[in-house]
XYZ file of C-alpha atoms in Angstrom:
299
model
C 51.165 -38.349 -22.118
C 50.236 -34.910 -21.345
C 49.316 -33.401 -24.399
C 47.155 -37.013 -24.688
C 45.456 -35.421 -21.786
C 44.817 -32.186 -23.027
C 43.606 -33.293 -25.990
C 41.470 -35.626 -24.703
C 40.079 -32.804 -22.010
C 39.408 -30.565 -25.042
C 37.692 -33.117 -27.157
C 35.139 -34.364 -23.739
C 34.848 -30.258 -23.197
C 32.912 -28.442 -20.110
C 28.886 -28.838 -19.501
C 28.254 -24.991 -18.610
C 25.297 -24.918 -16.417
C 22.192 -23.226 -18.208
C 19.388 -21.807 -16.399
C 15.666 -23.507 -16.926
C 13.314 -21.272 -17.528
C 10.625 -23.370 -17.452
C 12.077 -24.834 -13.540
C 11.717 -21.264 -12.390
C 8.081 -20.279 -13.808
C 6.915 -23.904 -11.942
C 8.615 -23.038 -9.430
C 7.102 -19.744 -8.985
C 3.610 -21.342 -9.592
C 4.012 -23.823 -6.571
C 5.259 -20.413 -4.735
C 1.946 -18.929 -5.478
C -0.267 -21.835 -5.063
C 1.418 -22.306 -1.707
C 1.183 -18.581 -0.403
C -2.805 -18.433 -1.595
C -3.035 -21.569 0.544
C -1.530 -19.599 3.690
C -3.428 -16.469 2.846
C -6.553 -18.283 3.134
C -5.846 -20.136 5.953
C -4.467 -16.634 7.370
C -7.269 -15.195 6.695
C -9.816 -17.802 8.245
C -8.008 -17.821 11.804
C -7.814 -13.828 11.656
C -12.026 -13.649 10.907
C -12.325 -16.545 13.498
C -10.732 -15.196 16.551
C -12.069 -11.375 15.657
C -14.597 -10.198 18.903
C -17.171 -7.450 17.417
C -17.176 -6.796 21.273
C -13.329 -5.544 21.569
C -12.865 -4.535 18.270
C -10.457 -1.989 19.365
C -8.133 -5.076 20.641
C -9.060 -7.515 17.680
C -8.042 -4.920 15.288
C -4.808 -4.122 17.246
C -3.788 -8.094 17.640
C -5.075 -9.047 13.988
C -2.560 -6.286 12.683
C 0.413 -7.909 14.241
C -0.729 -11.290 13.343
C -1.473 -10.503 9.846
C 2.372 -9.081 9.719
C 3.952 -12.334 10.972
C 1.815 -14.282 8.439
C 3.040 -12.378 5.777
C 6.416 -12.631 6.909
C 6.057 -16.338 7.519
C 4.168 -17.212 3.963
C 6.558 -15.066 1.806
C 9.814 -17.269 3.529
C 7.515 -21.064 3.368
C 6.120 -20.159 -0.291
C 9.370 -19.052 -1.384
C 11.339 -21.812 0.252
C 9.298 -24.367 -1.628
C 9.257 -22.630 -4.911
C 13.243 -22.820 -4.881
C 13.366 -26.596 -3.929
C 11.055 -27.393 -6.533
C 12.720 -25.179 -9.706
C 16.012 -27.249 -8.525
C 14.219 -30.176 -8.151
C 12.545 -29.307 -12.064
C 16.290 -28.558 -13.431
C 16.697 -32.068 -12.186
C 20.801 -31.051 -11.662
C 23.079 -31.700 -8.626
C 24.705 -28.625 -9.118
C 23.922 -26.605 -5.854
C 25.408 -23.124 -7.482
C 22.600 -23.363 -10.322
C 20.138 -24.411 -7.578
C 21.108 -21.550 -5.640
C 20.166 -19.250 -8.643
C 17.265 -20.666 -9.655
C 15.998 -20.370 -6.489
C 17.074 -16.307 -6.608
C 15.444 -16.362 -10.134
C 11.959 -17.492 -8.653
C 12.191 -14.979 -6.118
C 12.422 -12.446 -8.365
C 9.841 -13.267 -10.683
C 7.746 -13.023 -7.240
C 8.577 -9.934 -6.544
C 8.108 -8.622 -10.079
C 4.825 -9.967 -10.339
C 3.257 -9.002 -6.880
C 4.789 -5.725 -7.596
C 3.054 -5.723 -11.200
C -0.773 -6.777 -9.429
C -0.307 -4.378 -6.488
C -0.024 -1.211 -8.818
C -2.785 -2.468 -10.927
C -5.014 -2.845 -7.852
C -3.923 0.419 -6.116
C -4.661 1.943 -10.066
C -7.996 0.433 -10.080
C -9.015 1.608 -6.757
C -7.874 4.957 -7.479
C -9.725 5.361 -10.892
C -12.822 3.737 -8.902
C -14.824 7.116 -7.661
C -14.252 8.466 -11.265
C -16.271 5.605 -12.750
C -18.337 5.806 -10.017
C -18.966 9.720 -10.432
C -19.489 9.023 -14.372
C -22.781 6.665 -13.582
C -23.965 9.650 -11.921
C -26.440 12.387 -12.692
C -25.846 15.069 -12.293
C -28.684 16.199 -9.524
C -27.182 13.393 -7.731
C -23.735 15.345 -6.478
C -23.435 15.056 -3.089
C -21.859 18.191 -1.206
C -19.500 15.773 0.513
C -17.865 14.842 -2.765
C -17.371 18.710 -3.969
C -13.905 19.420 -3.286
C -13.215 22.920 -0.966
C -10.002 24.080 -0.419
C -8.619 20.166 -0.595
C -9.114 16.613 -1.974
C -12.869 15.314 -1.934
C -13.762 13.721 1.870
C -10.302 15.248 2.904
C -10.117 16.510 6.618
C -9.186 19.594 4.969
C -11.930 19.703 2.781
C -14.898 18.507 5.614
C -13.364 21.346 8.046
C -13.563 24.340 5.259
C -17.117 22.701 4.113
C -17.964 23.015 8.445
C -16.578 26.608 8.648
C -17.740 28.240 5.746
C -21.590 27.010 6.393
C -21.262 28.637 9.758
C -19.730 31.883 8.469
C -22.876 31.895 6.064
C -25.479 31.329 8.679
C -24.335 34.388 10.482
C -24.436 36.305 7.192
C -27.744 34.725 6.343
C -29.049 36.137 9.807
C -27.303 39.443 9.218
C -29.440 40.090 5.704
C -32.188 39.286 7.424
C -32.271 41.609 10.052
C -31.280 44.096 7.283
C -34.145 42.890 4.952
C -36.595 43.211 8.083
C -35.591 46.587 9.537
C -36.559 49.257 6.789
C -33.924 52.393 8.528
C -31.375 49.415 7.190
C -33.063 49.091 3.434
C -30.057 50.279 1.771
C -27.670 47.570 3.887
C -24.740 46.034 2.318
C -25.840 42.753 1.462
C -23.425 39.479 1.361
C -21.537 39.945 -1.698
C -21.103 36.501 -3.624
C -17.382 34.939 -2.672
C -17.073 36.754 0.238
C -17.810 33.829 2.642
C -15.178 32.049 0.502
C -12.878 34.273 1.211
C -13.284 34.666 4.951
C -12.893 30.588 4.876
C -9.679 30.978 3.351
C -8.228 33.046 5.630
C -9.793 31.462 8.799
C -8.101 28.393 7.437
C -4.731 30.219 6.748
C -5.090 31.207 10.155
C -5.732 34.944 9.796
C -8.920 35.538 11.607
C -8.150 39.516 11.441
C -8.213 39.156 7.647
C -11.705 37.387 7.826
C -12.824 39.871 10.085
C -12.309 42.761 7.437
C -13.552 40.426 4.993
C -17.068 39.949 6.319
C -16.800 43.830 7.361
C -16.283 45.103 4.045
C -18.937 42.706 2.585
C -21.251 41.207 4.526
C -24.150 43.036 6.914
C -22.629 41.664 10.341
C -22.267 43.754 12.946
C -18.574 44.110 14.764
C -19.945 41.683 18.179
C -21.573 39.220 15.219
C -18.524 38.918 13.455
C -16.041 38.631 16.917
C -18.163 35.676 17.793
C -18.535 34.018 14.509
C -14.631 34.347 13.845
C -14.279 32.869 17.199
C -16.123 30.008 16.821
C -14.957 29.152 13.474
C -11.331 29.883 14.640
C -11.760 27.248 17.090
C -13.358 24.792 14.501
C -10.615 25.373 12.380
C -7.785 24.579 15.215
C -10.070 21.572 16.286
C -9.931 20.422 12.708
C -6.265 20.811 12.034
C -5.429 19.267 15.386
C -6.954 16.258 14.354
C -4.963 16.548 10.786
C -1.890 16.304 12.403
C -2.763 13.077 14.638
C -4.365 11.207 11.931
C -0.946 12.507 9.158
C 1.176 11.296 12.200
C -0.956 7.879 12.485
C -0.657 7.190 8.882
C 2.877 7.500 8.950
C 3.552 5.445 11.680
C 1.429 3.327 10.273
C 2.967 3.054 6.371
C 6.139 2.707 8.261
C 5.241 -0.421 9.919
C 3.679 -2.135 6.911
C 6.810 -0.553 4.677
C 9.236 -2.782 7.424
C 7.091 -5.751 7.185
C 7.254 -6.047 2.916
C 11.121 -5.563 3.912
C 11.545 -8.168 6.326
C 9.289 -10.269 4.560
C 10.584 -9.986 0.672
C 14.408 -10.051 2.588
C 13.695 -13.077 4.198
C 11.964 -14.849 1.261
C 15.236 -13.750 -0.794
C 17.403 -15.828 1.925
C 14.643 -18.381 1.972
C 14.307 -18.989 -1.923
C 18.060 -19.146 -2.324
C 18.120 -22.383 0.587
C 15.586 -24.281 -1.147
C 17.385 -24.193 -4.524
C 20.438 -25.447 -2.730
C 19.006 -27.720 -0.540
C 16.722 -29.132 -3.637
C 19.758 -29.243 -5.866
C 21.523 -30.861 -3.528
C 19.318 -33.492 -2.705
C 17.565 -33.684 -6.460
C 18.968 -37.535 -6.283
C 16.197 -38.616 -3.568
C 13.397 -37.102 -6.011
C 15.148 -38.903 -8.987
C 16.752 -41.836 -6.977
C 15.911 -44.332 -10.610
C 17.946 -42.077 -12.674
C 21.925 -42.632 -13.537
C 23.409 -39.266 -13.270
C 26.563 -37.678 -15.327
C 29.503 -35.450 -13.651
C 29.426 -32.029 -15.039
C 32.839 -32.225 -15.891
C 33.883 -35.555 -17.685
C 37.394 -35.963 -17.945
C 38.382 -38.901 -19.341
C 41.635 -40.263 -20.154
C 42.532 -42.905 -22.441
């Protein structure tokens, strides 16, 4: 009787479970279909309650309630992409529901991870093909890079000092051009304002000073005051680095928690709707006649 049995349990076999590619890519595209849905209606509320008035506020309260919306569409798109790759498998089989669900999580991920550096590519390659549609008369000085990235604080504040340092040399040879006992002046020798910017931005104002001694017509009281001021400038500017480096990061830290919480949450959430659809795929199919995975038949 027993080896009738296990003969009989060879012959019937095991149905493996088998994942369905084709239930996970629909059930990513409801997940997407869903989430554009909520990202429209996200962003019609956020545009609707903005005051021009208080933007200050509206910008503060829109940032929090853009984060919850993307927390709350990744976990509802995701939830429904799961239940419906289960309910595409068409199986009872809440383990394969479970992982389909995973799998269309995952090909989320992949994919919005796939657009996002194609976007953040294309936006970087942007002023490049704007600069090549560009004459070249048409440079403008705020787009030359000095001493840091084009538009950079660091680049605006040497651009700030160094046109100061070269009004006061400017004067200088001017009073030197004008008084003839001072014909034979030294003139402003080309780089030497550079220089002097360097070093005011290093922050070694006595090394400027010798600078636009050695090289420049300045006088000792010209070049105290124009240090001074551009000294100043230069600690102004770099104060204002620091707050806006320290905003940024507090800033990318935020968002960076929010994709956490909201891909984390959209794992757990993906993974319930593929066994919650699995395990109620017979109220979507409720006509058909289902089969045990394992038949086990004895004669």
């Amino acid at each position: 009787m027993n080896s009738n049995i296990a003969s009989t349990e060879s012959a019937a076999g095991v149905e493996h479970p088998r994942m369905s590619w084709g239930a996970v890519i629909a059930g990513w595209a409801i997940a997407v279909g869903m989430a554009s849905l909520l990202y429209i209606v996200g962003l019609a509320v956020g545009l609707s309650v903005f005051d021009p008035e208080r933007a200050a506020n509206s910008a503060r309260g829109m940032g929090i309630g853009t984060a919850i919306w993307m927390i709350l569409t990744w976990v509802v798109s995701l939830f429904l992409g799961g239940m419906f790759a289960s309910w595409f498998d068409g199986k009872n089989d809440t383990t394969m529901g479970t992982m389909h669900g995973v799998t269309v999580w995952g090909l989320a991920v992949v994919m919005s991870g796939l657009l996002l550096s194609a976007g953040i590519g294309h936006a970087m390659n942007a002023p490049a093909l704007f600069g090549d549609h560009m004459g070249s008369g048409q440079a403008n000085e705020a787009n030359v890079p000095i001493n840091g990235m084009p538009g950079s604080p660091a680049a605006n504040a040497s651009a700030d000092i160094q046109a100061q340092l070269e009004l006061g040399a400017r004067s200088a040879d001017g009073a030197a051009n004008a008084t003839p006992r001072y014909a034979m002046a030294i003139r402003t020798e080309p780089g030497a304002i550079a220089m002097a910017t360097d070093a005011i931005m290093s922050s070694q104002p006595q090394t400027a000073k010798d600078i636009l001694v050695a090289y420049t017509a300045m006088t000792p009281p010209q070049i105290d005051v124009t240090v001074a001021n551009a000294t100043a400038r230069a600690q102004r500017y770099q104060t204002e680095a620091k707050a806006l480096a320290t905003r940024t990061a507090k800033c990318t830290s935020a968002a960076l928690w929010v994709v956490f919480l909201s891909t984390f949450l959209g794992l757990l959430a993906s993974a319930l709707g593929g066994c919650l659809g699995a395990a109620r795929v017979h109220r979507v199919y409720h006509l058909r006649t289902y089969r045990p995975m394992i038949s086990t038949e004895l004669n």
